[in-house]
Amino acid sequence: MNASSHPHVAKSANMTPLFSASDIVAGYGQSRVLHGATIHVRRGETVGLLGRNGVGRSTLLKAIMKLLPASGAIEMDGAPLGEAKTHDMSRAGIGYVPEDRAIFPDLTVRENLSVGLPQRGRAGSAARERATWTEEEFFAMFPNLKRRADVAGGVLSGGEQQMLTICRTLMMQPRLILVDEPTEGLSLSMVDQVAQLLREVARRGVAVLLVEQKLTIALGLCDRINVMGHGRIVFDGSVDEFENNPSVRAEWLEV
Ligand SMILES: Nc1ncnc2c1ncn2[C@@H]1O[C@H](COP(=O)(O)OP(=O)(O)O)[C@@H](O)[C@H]1O
Ligand SMILES: [Mg+2]
């Protein structure tokens, strides 16, 4: 049974989404993890990607970012990104915040942020023109980062590094960010700050594909929920539909 024939998967809206990944098949060596995963994100939408640990959520984000060999179709604004390499994805407007906090430990906080600035060149100048995120804003939102602007990124706490990774990704002025378990292992106050930042991201019209294990955080931030099972998307619906469908939770999320 493919994903679109699954009873819980609604037909997608009759409008080109901002982003789509269709029939993604990928894995590691001989072991296949994704068996035809199909997901889309509309303009400005926050979509939660849920599933049990080990189900393949991170693998899907890596496949989208071309960090793994994968088959299937990936489109941004209806334009195919089949031949695109990892470094082309940010030019296409897609930012990626991996689960392992990708900061440069030897660069200062300020330098880490400027690494995120769009490169010179045609795609870069387009991104600079629509620039909405600046270092000053992040420092205003997160005084802790400002206080440590000239400190090496590597000495920040895990939560601060996570925040810095998200901020750096936003400095590339993406239209979509893929965020992999941003609150994992963070203190409650850092979880709140990450959630606040993601809410601001959505408010500014940047779309988000969010892998988030904490259900209350995911349901609070997302417009739509996708659930992964057996290497496919087995549920696609609004937060209300998800909440009114306890069998989805029982079958695909509870341990
Ligand atoms: N680098 C890797 N090499 C081999 N297997 C991997 C690798 N990374 C993940 N896997 C396996 O792929 C499956 C999906 O992992 P992952 O996408 O990380 O799951 P999730 O993010 O949903 O917890 C798991 O069985 C995991 O053990
Ligand atoms: Mg993961």
PDB file of C-alpha atoms and ligand atoms in Angstrom:
ATOM      1  CA  MET A   1       0.000   0.000   0.000  1.00  0.00           C
ATOM      2  CA  ASN A   2       1.502   3.363  -0.848  1.00  0.00           C
ATOM      3  CA  ALA A   3       1.197   6.396   1.403  1.00  0.00           C
ATOM      4  CA  SER A   4      -1.453   8.199  -0.637  1.00  0.00           C
ATOM      5  CA  SER A   5      -3.781   5.202  -0.501  1.00  0.00           C
ATOM      6  CA  HIS A   6      -3.549   5.007   3.278  1.00  0.00           C
ATOM      7  CA  PRO A   7      -6.901   5.892   4.849  1.00  0.00           C
ATOM      8  CA  HIS A   8      -5.318   8.404   7.232  1.00  0.00           C
ATOM      9  CA  VAL A   9      -3.517  10.328   4.494  1.00  0.00           C
ATOM     10  CA  ALA A  10      -5.614  13.153   3.113  1.00  0.00           C
ATOM     11  CA  LYS A  11      -5.264  14.169  -0.521  1.00  0.00           C
ATOM     12  CA  SER A  12      -2.960  17.175  -0.730  1.00  0.00           C
ATOM     13  CA  ALA A  13      -4.422  20.566  -1.567  1.00  0.00           C
ATOM     14  CA  ASN A  14      -4.866  21.348  -5.214  1.00  0.00           C
ATOM     15  CA  MET A  15      -2.108  23.965  -5.191  1.00  0.00           C
ATOM     16  CA  THR A  16       1.625  23.628  -5.730  1.00  0.00           C
ATOM     17  CA  PRO A  17       3.167  23.413  -2.285  1.00  0.00           C
ATOM     18  CA  LEU A  18       6.333  25.331  -1.431  1.00  0.00           C
ATOM     19  CA  PHE A  19       8.181  22.067  -0.978  1.00  0.00           C
ATOM     20  CA  SER A  20       7.540  18.444  -1.746  1.00  0.00           C
ATOM     21  CA  ALA A  21       9.449  15.204  -1.465  1.00  0.00           C
ATOM     22  CA  SER A  22       7.788  12.265  -3.185  1.00  0.00           C
ATOM     23  CA  ASP A  23       8.376   8.535  -2.985  1.00  0.00           C
ATOM     24  CA  ILE A  24      11.695   8.885  -1.228  1.00  0.00           C
ATOM     25  CA  VAL A  25      13.501   5.572  -0.914  1.00  0.00           C
ATOM     26  CA  ALA A  26      16.744   5.596   1.073  1.00  0.00           C
ATOM     27  CA  GLY A  27      18.744   3.704   3.653  1.00  0.00           C
ATOM     28  CA  TYR A  28      22.210   2.745   4.755  1.00  0.00           C
ATOM     29  CA  GLY A  29      24.077   0.171   2.704  1.00  0.00           C
ATOM     30  CA  GLN A  30      21.817  -2.829   2.265  1.00  0.00           C
ATOM     31  CA  SER A  31      19.324  -1.755   4.901  1.00  0.00           C
ATOM     32  CA  ARG A  32      16.446   0.250   3.537  1.00  0.00           C
ATOM     33  CA  VAL A  33      14.831   2.719   5.951  1.00  0.00           C
ATOM     34  CA  LEU A  34      12.513   4.789   3.742  1.00  0.00           C
ATOM     35  CA  HIS A  35      10.157   2.846   1.482  1.00  0.00           C
ATOM     36  CA  GLY A  36       8.549   5.649  -0.473  1.00  0.00           C
ATOM     37  CA  ALA A  37       8.026   8.573   1.909  1.00  0.00           C
ATOM     38  CA  THR A  38       5.977  11.465   0.527  1.00  0.00           C
ATOM     39  CA  ILE A  39       5.623  14.783   2.325  1.00  0.00           C
ATOM     40  CA  HIS A  40       4.879  18.384   1.430  1.00  0.00           C
ATOM     41  CA  VAL A  41       5.053  21.773   3.132  1.00  0.00           C
ATOM     42  CA  ARG A  42       2.981  24.763   2.052  1.00  0.00           C
ATOM     43  CA  ARG A  43       4.188  28.353   2.136  1.00  0.00           C
ATOM     44  CA  GLY A  44       4.637  29.547   5.691  1.00  0.00           C
ATOM     45  CA  GLU A  45       3.367  26.305   7.155  1.00  0.00           C
ATOM     46  CA  THR A  46       4.872  24.468  10.130  1.00  0.00           C
ATOM     47  CA  VAL A  47       4.595  20.709   9.638  1.00  0.00           C
ATOM     48  CA  GLY A  48       5.472  18.284  12.419  1.00  0.00           C
ATOM     49  CA  LEU A  49       7.120  15.006  11.452  1.00  0.00           C
ATOM     50  CA  LEU A  50       6.423  12.516  14.221  1.00  0.00           C
ATOM     51  CA  GLY A  51       7.214   8.860  14.710  1.00  0.00           C
ATOM     52  CA  ARG A  52       8.787   6.364  17.045  1.00  0.00           C
ATOM     53  CA  ASN A  53      12.525   6.534  17.569  1.00  0.00           C
ATOM     54  CA  GLY A  54      14.434   4.847  14.775  1.00  0.00           C
ATOM     55  CA  VAL A  55      11.551   5.073  12.321  1.00  0.00           C
ATOM     56  CA  GLY A  56      13.483   7.199   9.805  1.00  0.00           C
ATOM     57  CA  ARG A  57      12.612  10.852  10.462  1.00  0.00           C
ATOM     58  CA  SER A  58      16.258  11.994  10.500  1.00  0.00           C
ATOM     59  CA  THR A  59      16.940   9.787   7.493  1.00  0.00           C
ATOM     60  CA  LEU A  60      14.201  11.587   5.558  1.00  0.00           C
ATOM     61  CA  LEU A  61      15.682  15.002   6.374  1.00  0.00           C
ATOM     62  CA  LYS A  62      19.147  13.773   5.354  1.00  0.00           C
ATOM     63  CA  ALA A  63      17.782  12.331   2.118  1.00  0.00           C
ATOM     64  CA  ILE A  64      16.086  15.671   1.355  1.00  0.00           C
ATOM     65  CA  MET A  65      19.400  17.460   1.976  1.00  0.00           C
ATOM     66  CA  LYS A  66      21.206  15.025  -0.365  1.00  0.00           C
ATOM     67  CA  LEU A  67      23.362  13.791   2.490  1.00  0.00           C
ATOM     68  CA  LEU A  68      22.347  10.234   1.584  1.00  0.00           C
ATOM     69  CA  PRO A  69      21.815   8.557  -1.765  1.00  0.00           C
ATOM     70  CA  ALA A  70      18.059   8.421  -2.311  1.00  0.00           C
ATOM     71  CA  SER A  71      15.548   7.960  -5.091  1.00  0.00           C
ATOM     72  CA  GLY A  72      12.347   9.933  -5.484  1.00  0.00           C
ATOM     73  CA  ALA A  73      11.495  13.492  -6.443  1.00  0.00           C
ATOM     74  CA  ILE A  74      12.215  16.686  -4.508  1.00  0.00           C
ATOM     75  CA  GLU A  75      10.727  20.001  -5.607  1.00  0.00           C
ATOM     76  CA  MET A  76      10.872  23.556  -4.350  1.00  0.00           C
ATOM     77  CA  ASP A  77       8.236  25.912  -5.821  1.00  0.00           C
ATOM     78  CA  GLY A  78       7.485  23.209  -8.379  1.00  0.00           C
ATOM     79  CA  ALA A  79      11.087  23.190  -9.635  1.00  0.00           C
ATOM     80  CA  PRO A  80      12.826  19.806  -9.445  1.00  0.00           C
ATOM     81  CA  LEU A  81      15.896  19.528  -7.213  1.00  0.00           C
ATOM     82  CA  GLY A  82      16.776  16.028  -8.388  1.00  0.00           C
ATOM     83  CA  GLU A  83      20.270  16.931  -9.497  1.00  0.00           C
ATOM     84  CA  ALA A  84      20.927  19.381  -6.663  1.00  0.00           C
ATOM     85  CA  LYS A  85      23.756  18.714  -4.228  1.00  0.00           C
ATOM     86  CA  THR A  86      23.747  19.526  -0.519  1.00  0.00           C
ATOM     87  CA  HIS A  87      25.257  22.985  -1.053  1.00  0.00           C
ATOM     88  CA  ASP A  88      22.630  23.811  -3.684  1.00  0.00           C
ATOM     89  CA  MET A  89      19.806  23.283  -1.216  1.00  0.00           C
ATOM     90  CA  SER A  90      20.503  26.468   0.748  1.00  0.00           C
ATOM     91  CA  ARG A  91      20.527  28.413  -2.521  1.00  0.00           C
ATOM     92  CA  ALA A  92      17.134  26.891  -3.264  1.00  0.00           C
ATOM     93  CA  GLY A  93      15.941  28.391   0.030  1.00  0.00           C
ATOM     94  CA  ILE A  94      16.123  25.318   2.244  1.00  0.00           C
ATOM     95  CA  GLY A  95      17.929  25.495   5.582  1.00  0.00           C
ATOM     96  CA  TYR A  96      18.812  22.449   7.668  1.00  0.00           C
ATOM     97  CA  VAL A  97      19.347  22.220  11.403  1.00  0.00           C
ATOM     98  CA  PRO A  98      20.687  18.707  12.027  1.00  0.00           C
ATOM     99  CA  GLU A  99      20.285  16.873  15.306  1.00  0.00           C
ATOM    100  CA  ASP A 100      23.964  17.222  16.135  1.00  0.00           C
ATOM    101  CA  ARG A 101      24.208  21.030  16.449  1.00  0.00           C
ATOM    102  CA  ALA A 102      26.360  22.115  13.559  1.00  0.00           C
ATOM    103  CA  ILE A 103      28.271  25.080  14.891  1.00  0.00           C
ATOM    104  CA  PHE A 104      31.939  25.876  14.320  1.00  0.00           C
ATOM    105  CA  PRO A 105      33.387  25.392  17.816  1.00  0.00           C
ATOM    106  CA  ASP A 106      36.515  27.473  17.181  1.00  0.00           C
ATOM    107  CA  LEU A 107      34.680  30.441  15.692  1.00  0.00           C
ATOM    108  CA  THR A 108      33.040  33.017  17.945  1.00  0.00           C
ATOM    109  CA  VAL A 109      29.278  33.291  18.236  1.00  0.00           C
ATOM    110  CA  ARG A 110      29.348  36.362  15.979  1.00  0.00           C
ATOM    111  CA  GLU A 111      31.525  34.589  13.425  1.00  0.00           C
ATOM    112  CA  ASN A 112      29.221  31.579  13.482  1.00  0.00           C
ATOM    113  CA  LEU A 113      26.336  33.872  12.591  1.00  0.00           C
ATOM    114  CA  SER A 114      28.198  35.518   9.735  1.00  0.00           C
ATOM    115  CA  VAL A 115      29.056  32.103   8.274  1.00  0.00           C
ATOM    116  CA  GLY A 116      25.325  31.896   7.648  1.00  0.00           C
ATOM    117  CA  LEU A 117      25.239  35.049   5.534  1.00  0.00           C
ATOM    118  CA  PRO A 118      24.314  34.375   1.905  1.00  0.00           C
ATOM    119  CA  GLN A 119      27.318  34.144  -0.399  1.00  0.00           C
ATOM    120  CA  ARG A 120      27.987  36.767  -3.042  1.00  0.00           C
ATOM    121  CA  GLY A 121      26.673  35.871  -6.468  1.00  0.00           C
ATOM    122  CA  ARG A 122      23.262  35.841  -8.036  1.00  0.00           C
ATOM    123  CA  ALA A 123      21.462  33.493  -5.654  1.00  0.00           C
ATOM    124  CA  GLY A 124      23.180  35.164  -2.723  1.00  0.00           C
ATOM    125  CA  SER A 125      22.123  38.655  -3.689  1.00  0.00           C
ATOM    126  CA  ALA A 126      18.510  37.491  -4.076  1.00  0.00           C
ATOM    127  CA  ALA A 127      18.689  36.101  -0.538  1.00  0.00           C
ATOM    128  CA  ARG A 128      20.280  39.311   0.737  1.00  0.00           C
ATOM    129  CA  GLU A 129      17.478  41.339  -0.805  1.00  0.00           C
ATOM    130  CA  ARG A 130      14.813  39.403   1.070  1.00  0.00           C
ATOM    131  CA  ALA A 131      16.968  39.385   4.204  1.00  0.00           C
ATOM    132  CA  THR A 132      14.824  39.590   7.281  1.00  0.00           C
ATOM    133  CA  TRP A 133      17.042  38.016   9.915  1.00  0.00           C
ATOM    134  CA  THR A 134      19.963  39.930  11.340  1.00  0.00           C
ATOM    135  CA  GLU A 135      22.556  39.376  14.027  1.00  0.00           C
ATOM    136  CA  GLU A 136      21.206  42.361  16.001  1.00  0.00           C
ATOM    137  CA  GLU A 137      17.752  40.795  16.146  1.00  0.00           C
ATOM    138  CA  PHE A 138      19.047  37.492  17.444  1.00  0.00           C
ATOM    139  CA  PHE A 139      21.108  39.304  20.055  1.00  0.00           C
ATOM    140  CA  ALA A 140      18.008  41.254  21.091  1.00  0.00           C
ATOM    141  CA  MET A 141      15.948  38.049  21.338  1.00  0.00           C
ATOM    142  CA  PHE A 142      18.644  36.076  23.141  1.00  0.00           C
ATOM    143  CA  PRO A 143      20.736  38.258  25.447  1.00  0.00           C
ATOM    144  CA  ASN A 144      22.781  35.194  26.392  1.00  0.00           C
ATOM    145  CA  LEU A 145      24.085  34.958  22.844  1.00  0.00           C
ATOM    146  CA  LYS A 146      24.851  38.665  22.834  1.00  0.00           C
ATOM    147  CA  ARG A 147      26.787  38.480  26.075  1.00  0.00           C
ATOM    148  CA  ARG A 148      28.857  35.709  24.517  1.00  0.00           C
ATOM    149  CA  ALA A 149      29.161  37.218  21.035  1.00  0.00           C
ATOM    150  CA  ASP A 150      32.950  37.099  21.100  1.00  0.00           C
ATOM    151  CA  VAL A 151      33.278  33.746  22.847  1.00  0.00           C
ATOM    152  CA  ALA A 152      34.116  30.553  20.934  1.00  0.00           C
ATOM    153  CA  GLY A 153      30.926  28.682  19.999  1.00  0.00           C
ATOM    154  CA  GLY A 154      32.345  25.467  21.414  1.00  0.00           C
ATOM    155  CA  VAL A 155      32.129  26.702  25.007  1.00  0.00           C
ATOM    156  CA  LEU A 156      28.401  27.457  24.881  1.00  0.00           C
ATOM    157  CA  SER A 157      25.941  25.107  26.599  1.00  0.00           C
ATOM    158  CA  GLY A 158      24.168  22.518  24.466  1.00  0.00           C
ATOM    159  CA  GLY A 159      21.027  24.642  24.439  1.00  0.00           C
ATOM    160  CA  GLU A 160      22.900  27.779  23.410  1.00  0.00           C
ATOM    161  CA  GLN A 161      24.634  25.841  20.634  1.00  0.00           C
ATOM    162  CA  GLN A 162      21.255  24.610  19.433  1.00  0.00           C
ATOM    163  CA  MET A 163      19.938  28.167  19.423  1.00  0.00           C
ATOM    164  CA  LEU A 164      23.039  29.376  17.584  1.00  0.00           C
ATOM    165  CA  THR A 165      22.636  26.643  14.959  1.00  0.00           C
ATOM    166  CA  ILE A 166      19.050  27.708  14.281  1.00  0.00           C
ATOM    167  CA  CYS A 167      20.011  31.404  14.169  1.00  0.00           C
ATOM    168  CA  ARG A 168      22.897  30.683  11.812  1.00  0.00           C
ATOM    169  CA  THR A 169      20.597  28.742   9.507  1.00  0.00           C
ATOM    170  CA  LEU A 170      18.099  31.612   9.508  1.00  0.00           C
ATOM    171  CA  MET A 171      20.898  34.037   8.541  1.00  0.00           C
ATOM    172  CA  MET A 172      20.878  32.253   5.152  1.00  0.00           C
ATOM    173  CA  GLN A 173      17.355  33.710   4.760  1.00  0.00           C
ATOM    174  CA  PRO A 174      15.697  30.384   3.942  1.00  0.00           C
ATOM    175  CA  ARG A 175      12.052  29.979   2.935  1.00  0.00           C
ATOM    176  CA  LEU A 176      11.922  26.546   4.552  1.00  0.00           C
ATOM    177  CA  ILE A 177      13.906  25.109   7.425  1.00  0.00           C
ATOM    178  CA  LEU A 178      14.185  21.426   8.301  1.00  0.00           C
ATOM    179  CA  VAL A 179      14.755  21.143  12.044  1.00  0.00           C
ATOM    180  CA  ASP A 180      15.691  17.816  13.634  1.00  0.00           C
ATOM    181  CA  GLU A 181      14.738  17.413  17.306  1.00  0.00           C
ATOM    182  CA  PRO A 182      15.795  20.912  18.376  1.00  0.00           C
ATOM    183  CA  THR A 183      14.697  20.524  21.987  1.00  0.00           C
ATOM    184  CA  GLU A 184      16.341  17.158  22.618  1.00  0.00           C
ATOM    185  CA  GLY A 185      18.352  17.198  25.826  1.00  0.00           C
ATOM    186  CA  LEU A 186      17.674  20.872  26.589  1.00  0.00           C
ATOM    187  CA  SER A 187      16.698  22.392  29.913  1.00  0.00           C
ATOM    188  CA  LEU A 188      13.079  23.503  30.267  1.00  0.00           C
ATOM    189  CA  SER A 189      13.997  27.147  29.872  1.00  0.00           C
ATOM    190  CA  MET A 190      15.975  26.440  26.700  1.00  0.00           C
ATOM    191  CA  VAL A 191      13.086  24.338  25.356  1.00  0.00           C
ATOM    192  CA  ASP A 192      10.882  27.416  25.816  1.00  0.00           C
ATOM    193  CA  GLN A 193      13.369  29.657  24.038  1.00  0.00           C
ATOM    194  CA  VAL A 194      13.674  27.279  21.092  1.00  0.00           C
ATOM    195  CA  ALA A 195       9.874  27.078  20.860  1.00  0.00           C
ATOM    196  CA  GLN A 196       9.657  30.878  21.001  1.00  0.00           C
ATOM    197  CA  LEU A 197      12.181  31.181  18.171  1.00  0.00           C
ATOM    198  CA  LEU A 198      10.314  28.645  16.017  1.00  0.00           C
ATOM    199  CA  ARG A 199       7.085  30.523  16.645  1.00  0.00           C
ATOM    200  CA  GLU A 200       8.761  33.732  15.465  1.00  0.00           C
ATOM    201  CA  VAL A 201      10.065  31.880  12.386  1.00  0.00           C
ATOM    202  CA  ALA A 202       6.499  30.844  11.528  1.00  0.00           C
ATOM    203  CA  ARG A 203       5.171  34.333  12.239  1.00  0.00           C
ATOM    204  CA  ARG A 204       7.557  35.693   9.624  1.00  0.00           C
ATOM    205  CA  GLY A 205       6.275  33.287   7.024  1.00  0.00           C
ATOM    206  CA  VAL A 206       9.207  30.884   6.921  1.00  0.00           C
ATOM    207  CA  ALA A 207       7.986  27.307   6.500  1.00  0.00           C
ATOM    208  CA  VAL A 208       9.217  24.660   8.926  1.00  0.00           C
ATOM    209  CA  LEU A 209       9.462  20.887   8.740  1.00  0.00           C
ATOM    210  CA  LEU A 210       9.955  19.970  12.386  1.00  0.00           C
ATOM    211  CA  VAL A 211      10.955  16.625  13.855  1.00  0.00           C
ATOM    212  CA  GLU A 212       9.960  16.922  17.506  1.00  0.00           C
ATOM    213  CA  GLN A 213       9.582  14.158  20.052  1.00  0.00           C
ATOM    214  CA  LYS A 214       7.867  16.315  22.682  1.00  0.00           C
ATOM    215  CA  LEU A 215       4.243  16.073  21.664  1.00  0.00           C
ATOM    216  CA  THR A 216       3.019  19.172  23.501  1.00  0.00           C
ATOM    217  CA  ILE A 217       5.728  21.280  21.851  1.00  0.00           C
ATOM    218  CA  ALA A 218       4.977  19.821  18.401  1.00  0.00           C
ATOM    219  CA  LEU A 219       1.219  20.286  18.725  1.00  0.00           C
ATOM    220  CA  GLY A 220       1.698  23.820  20.043  1.00  0.00           C
ATOM    221  CA  LEU A 221       3.872  24.892  17.110  1.00  0.00           C
ATOM    222  CA  CYS A 222       2.549  22.974  14.124  1.00  0.00           C
ATOM    223  CA  ASP A 223      -0.229  23.649  11.635  1.00  0.00           C
ATOM    224  CA  ARG A 224      -0.196  20.090  10.358  1.00  0.00           C
ATOM    225  CA  ILE A 225       1.088  16.748  11.550  1.00  0.00           C
ATOM    226  CA  ASN A 226       2.644  13.935   9.535  1.00  0.00           C
ATOM    227  CA  VAL A 227       3.367  10.607  11.198  1.00  0.00           C
ATOM    228  CA  MET A 228       5.945   8.189   9.883  1.00  0.00           C
ATOM    229  CA  GLY A 229       5.680   4.407  10.144  1.00  0.00           C
ATOM    230  CA  HIS A 230       7.300   1.564   8.229  1.00  0.00           C
ATOM    231  CA  GLY A 231       9.337   4.045   6.203  1.00  0.00           C
ATOM    232  CA  ARG A 232       6.312   5.932   4.879  1.00  0.00           C
ATOM    233  CA  ILE A 233       3.977   8.723   5.943  1.00  0.00           C
ATOM    234  CA  VAL A 234       0.990   6.977   7.519  1.00  0.00           C
ATOM    235  CA  PHE A 235      -0.944  10.023   8.749  1.00  0.00           C
ATOM    236  CA  ASP A 236      -1.273  13.535   7.331  1.00  0.00           C
ATOM    237  CA  GLY A 237      -3.746  15.865   8.989  1.00  0.00           C
ATOM    238  CA  SER A 238      -4.326  19.017  10.994  1.00  0.00           C
ATOM    239  CA  VAL A 239      -3.428  19.170  14.670  1.00  0.00           C
ATOM    240  CA  ASP A 240      -7.163  18.822  15.442  1.00  0.00           C
ATOM    241  CA  GLU A 241      -7.482  15.753  13.250  1.00  0.00           C
ATOM    242  CA  PHE A 242      -4.436  14.269  14.925  1.00  0.00           C
ATOM    243  CA  GLU A 243      -5.784  14.972  18.409  1.00  0.00           C
ATOM    244  CA  ASN A 244      -9.173  13.498  17.523  1.00  0.00           C
ATOM    245  CA  ASN A 245      -7.562  10.345  16.210  1.00  0.00           C
ATOM    246  CA  PRO A 246      -6.150   8.507  19.245  1.00  0.00           C
ATOM    247  CA  SER A 247      -5.697   5.316  17.223  1.00  0.00           C
ATOM    248  CA  VAL A 248      -2.952   7.011  15.170  1.00  0.00           C
ATOM    249  CA  ARG A 249      -1.118   7.804  18.364  1.00  0.00           C
ATOM    250  CA  ALA A 250      -1.616   4.293  19.738  1.00  0.00           C
ATOM    251  CA  GLU A 251      -0.569   2.577  16.536  1.00  0.00           C
ATOM    252  CA  TRP A 252       2.361   4.723  15.450  1.00  0.00           C
ATOM    253  CA  LEU A 253       3.686   6.733  18.405  1.00  0.00           C
ATOM    254  CA  GLU A 254       3.176   5.074  21.758  1.00  0.00           C
ATOM    255  CA  VAL A 255       5.850   2.618  22.775  1.00  0.00           C
TER     256      VAL A 255
HETATM  257  N1  LIG B   1      24.532   6.095   9.757  1.00  0.00           N
HETATM  258  C1  LIG B   1      23.726   5.036   9.857  1.00  0.00           C
HETATM  259  N2  LIG B   1      24.145   3.799   9.460  1.00  0.00           N
HETATM  260  C2  LIG B   1      23.328   2.717   9.539  1.00  0.00           C
HETATM  261  N3  LIG B   1      22.069   2.765  10.011  1.00  0.00           N
HETATM  262  C3  LIG B   1      21.593   3.949  10.426  1.00  0.00           C
HETATM  263  C4  LIG B   1      22.393   5.155  10.362  1.00  0.00           C
HETATM  264  N4  LIG B   1      21.657   6.177  10.848  1.00  0.00           N
HETATM  265  C5  LIG B   1      20.455   5.647  11.175  1.00  0.00           C
HETATM  266  N5  LIG B   1      20.425   4.322  10.923  1.00  0.00           N
HETATM  267  C6  LIG B   1      19.281   3.431  11.142  1.00  0.00           C
HETATM  268  O1  LIG B   1      18.212   3.873  10.315  1.00  0.00           O
HETATM  269  C7  LIG B   1      16.973   3.784  11.016  1.00  0.00           C
HETATM  270  C8  LIG B   1      16.298   5.149  11.030  1.00  0.00           C
HETATM  271  O2  LIG B   1      17.099   6.044  11.792  1.00  0.00           O
HETATM  272  P1  LIG B   1      16.721   7.567  11.951  1.00  0.00           P
HETATM  273  O3  LIG B   1      16.342   8.132  10.653  1.00  0.00           O
HETATM  274  O4  LIG B   1      17.856   8.197  12.670  1.00  0.00           O
HETATM  275  O5  LIG B   1      15.425   7.468  12.891  1.00  0.00           O
HETATM  276  P2  LIG B   1      14.668   8.628  13.697  1.00  0.00           P
HETATM  277  O6  LIG B   1      15.312   9.923  13.367  1.00  0.00           O
HETATM  278  O7  LIG B   1      13.245   8.533  13.278  1.00  0.00           O
HETATM  279  O8  LIG B   1      14.824   8.265  15.149  1.00  0.00           O
HETATM  280  C9  LIG B   1      17.288   3.227  12.397  1.00  0.00           C
HETATM  281  O9  LIG B   1      17.065   1.851  12.373  1.00  0.00           O
HETATM  282  C10 LIG B   1      18.763   3.537  12.563  1.00  0.00           C
HETATM  283  O10 LIG B   1      19.360   2.580  13.386  1.00  0.00           O
HETATM  284 MG    MG B   2      16.339  11.274  14.550  1.00  0.00          MG
END
